[in-house]
């Protein structure tokens, strides 16, 4: 049971390039989400999914796309990278999006630098 | 948008001292979680508090949820170097924010031997 895995761990992009951050979980969790973490700002929700085929926007969705074709995978696409997207990106999953007591399991993160 | 203000942002103390981290909001949350994050890793859940006024203990850590479910605190007794890390509070919303987590800015705790 690997939990939540993310690849790559580190990435450097030039402004305007596109790329996909991969996220996979093997816990059969319905709910998956992407966050970005910047110094002094905690974690901010980018996009989330409550099940295969269903996605929705979070707090900071601009410049990012997601899709959820399977329960296991939830890739995050950067369409045209900008320096403001330099950040650490975390993928998380949980069993169900119930309001109370839901534990989210986080991956190890992808550190992205856009020059 | 629901906001969580966490304080202090930085805390540097000596081993054996006590400390408290605060998490405050003007919004009501259905529940609140505390996470701990080590460098290079993702956050790991410490506790979830659900009921207003609830107090939970995890060894030397005591978590409290405010009566109005707008604030929470984390108290560490006799801190140890192994407690060093980033502590994050996260509120779980209700209503139109159903199920979504709102994170505080985090508190970087350093415990010196």
XYZ file of C-alpha atoms in Angstrom:
228
model
C 0.000 0.000 0.000
C 1.940 3.045 -1.282
C -0.644 5.655 -0.199
C -0.492 8.856 -2.268
C 2.367 9.125 -4.739
C 3.442 12.177 -6.713
C 5.850 12.593 -9.603
C 8.133 14.311 -10.280
C 9.588 15.399 -6.937
C 11.369 18.403 -8.460
C 10.793 20.273 -11.735
C 12.173 23.420 -13.356
C 10.198 24.991 -16.187
C 10.677 28.004 -18.388
C 7.891 30.574 -18.627
C 5.308 29.448 -21.158
C 6.079 25.731 -20.979
C 3.382 23.245 -20.069
C 3.615 20.145 -17.936
C 1.580 17.615 -15.968
C 2.066 16.793 -12.310
C 1.084 13.210 -11.633
C -0.804 11.978 -8.569
C -1.970 8.461 -7.796
C -3.490 6.747 -4.773
C -4.077 3.071 -4.082
C -6.526 3.410 -1.166
C -9.698 3.490 -3.320
C -10.439 7.010 -2.098
C -13.251 8.896 -3.805
C -12.075 12.396 -2.925
C -8.842 13.833 -4.328
C -7.499 17.363 -4.330
C -4.556 19.525 -5.297
C -3.042 22.228 -3.088
C -0.201 24.630 -3.496
C 1.926 25.710 -0.545
C 3.697 29.057 -0.481
C 5.680 30.539 2.437
C 3.430 32.224 4.998
C 0.231 31.218 3.170
C -0.494 27.695 4.328
C -2.042 25.380 1.722
C -4.498 26.703 -0.855
C -6.922 24.469 -2.732
C -6.486 24.487 -6.532
C -8.935 21.831 -7.800
C -10.692 18.850 -6.307
C -12.650 15.799 -7.395
C -15.386 13.896 -5.566
C -15.148 10.890 -7.871
C -14.145 9.706 -11.335
C -15.446 12.074 -13.990
C -16.270 14.868 -11.505
C -14.001 17.839 -10.833
C -14.496 21.323 -9.460
C -12.501 24.487 -8.812
C -10.962 25.415 -5.509
C -9.652 28.720 -4.241
C -6.866 29.325 -6.832
C -7.748 27.430 -10.064
C -6.486 29.881 -12.716
C -3.706 28.479 -14.901
C -4.399 24.855 -13.928
C -6.495 22.060 -15.422
C -7.475 18.705 -13.963
C -9.282 15.571 -15.082
C -10.300 12.391 -13.256
C -10.740 9.462 -15.603
C -10.066 6.813 -12.939
C -10.473 6.619 -9.161
C -6.710 6.190 -8.743
C -5.284 9.078 -10.772
C -5.723 12.843 -10.586
C -3.184 14.714 -12.765
C -2.706 18.479 -12.571
C -1.838 20.295 -15.802
C -0.096 23.631 -16.019
C -1.149 25.116 -19.336
C 1.441 27.891 -19.737
C 3.769 28.127 -16.752
C 4.334 31.510 -15.095
C 6.822 32.509 -12.358
C 3.830 33.028 -10.009
C 3.266 29.264 -10.183
C 6.587 28.572 -8.472
C 5.462 26.637 -5.423
C 5.280 23.259 -3.730
C 2.308 21.235 -4.932
C 0.585 18.615 -2.807
C -1.957 16.046 -3.862
C -4.278 14.636 -1.201
C -6.979 12.000 -1.020
C -9.640 10.928 1.449
C -12.204 8.174 1.695
C -15.241 10.347 1.431
C -15.948 14.080 1.358
C -18.015 13.993 4.520
C -18.002 17.243 6.416
C -16.909 15.887 9.766
C -13.710 14.159 10.701
C -12.449 13.487 7.215
C -8.728 12.760 7.210
C -6.810 13.729 4.124
C -3.709 11.757 3.163
C -1.069 13.879 1.494
C 1.575 12.924 -1.019
C 5.227 13.975 -0.578
C 4.884 17.026 -2.836
C 6.354 18.346 -6.093
C 8.646 21.365 -5.861
C 8.167 23.436 -9.037
C 10.310 26.382 -10.104
C 9.325 28.518 -13.096
C 12.055 30.773 -14.473
C -14.289 32.860 1.544
C -13.529 31.415 4.965
C -10.232 32.537 6.497
C -8.164 31.076 9.325
C -5.596 33.223 11.093
C -2.886 31.209 12.771
C -0.443 32.659 15.318
C 2.363 32.932 15.967
C 4.005 32.314 12.578
C 7.341 31.433 14.182
C 8.128 29.992 17.592
C 11.642 29.245 18.863
C 11.863 27.776 22.359
C 14.088 25.681 24.606
C 13.449 22.054 25.409
C 11.101 21.687 28.361
C 9.141 24.902 27.771
C 5.391 25.020 27.150
C 3.794 26.704 24.150
C 0.411 27.453 22.621
C -0.518 27.967 18.978
C -3.765 29.709 18.101
C -6.102 29.415 15.140
C -8.877 32.021 14.792
C -11.636 32.778 12.315
C -14.770 34.864 12.012
C -16.420 31.877 10.307
C -17.966 28.807 11.872
C -16.469 25.468 10.883
C -18.160 22.090 11.119
C -14.897 20.663 12.444
C -11.230 21.555 12.662
C -8.067 19.579 12.115
C -4.452 20.006 13.128
C -1.650 18.718 10.907
C 2.096 18.476 11.379
C 4.496 18.731 8.445
C 8.168 17.754 8.297
C 10.532 19.323 5.716
C 10.181 17.659 2.299
C 7.020 15.784 3.259
C 3.289 16.291 3.136
C 1.190 17.218 6.194
C 0.114 14.410 8.507
C -3.093 14.590 10.524
C -2.697 14.895 14.312
C -6.294 15.310 15.436
C -9.822 16.301 14.421
C -12.080 18.224 16.802
C -15.762 18.227 15.998
C -17.830 19.541 18.906
C -17.719 23.100 20.284
C -15.709 23.108 23.534
C -14.122 19.751 22.764
C -10.695 18.998 24.224
C -8.488 16.193 22.916
C -5.130 15.057 24.223
C -2.382 13.321 22.321
C 0.440 12.608 24.803
C 1.924 16.079 25.536
C -0.305 17.830 22.982
C -3.696 19.268 23.970
C -6.145 20.470 21.336
C -9.201 22.596 22.052
C -12.096 23.647 19.817
C -13.795 26.903 20.762
C -17.374 26.836 22.027
C -18.568 28.734 18.935
C -16.489 26.517 16.583
C -14.625 29.555 15.257
C -11.266 29.032 16.930
C -8.901 26.371 18.187
C -5.662 26.051 20.090
C -2.796 23.591 20.301
C -0.857 23.458 23.566
C 2.384 21.513 23.905
C 3.689 20.724 27.378
C 7.408 20.253 27.990
C 8.377 20.590 24.326
C 11.064 18.298 22.935
C 13.347 18.688 19.893
C 11.278 16.002 18.163
C 8.302 18.398 18.222
C 10.107 20.677 15.753
C 8.114 21.146 12.554
C 5.369 23.094 10.817
C 1.964 22.952 12.489
C -1.119 23.698 10.402
C -4.728 24.121 11.423
C -7.434 23.426 8.861
C -11.141 24.169 9.150
C -13.711 21.996 7.416
C -16.515 24.111 6.021
C -20.223 23.601 5.867
C -22.920 25.144 3.666
C -21.567 26.245 0.274
C -18.051 25.307 1.443
C -19.176 21.768 2.266
C -16.268 19.457 2.957
C -13.577 21.896 1.837
C -10.539 22.497 3.996
C -9.316 26.011 4.712
C -5.758 26.080 6.055
C -4.140 28.590 8.356
C -0.746 30.037 7.422
C 1.105 27.615 9.662
C 3.397 27.902 12.703
C 7.050 26.941 12.351
C 8.134 25.527 15.709
C 11.797 25.048 16.594
C 12.678 23.375 19.891
C 16.318 23.729 20.865
C 18.008 21.036 22.996
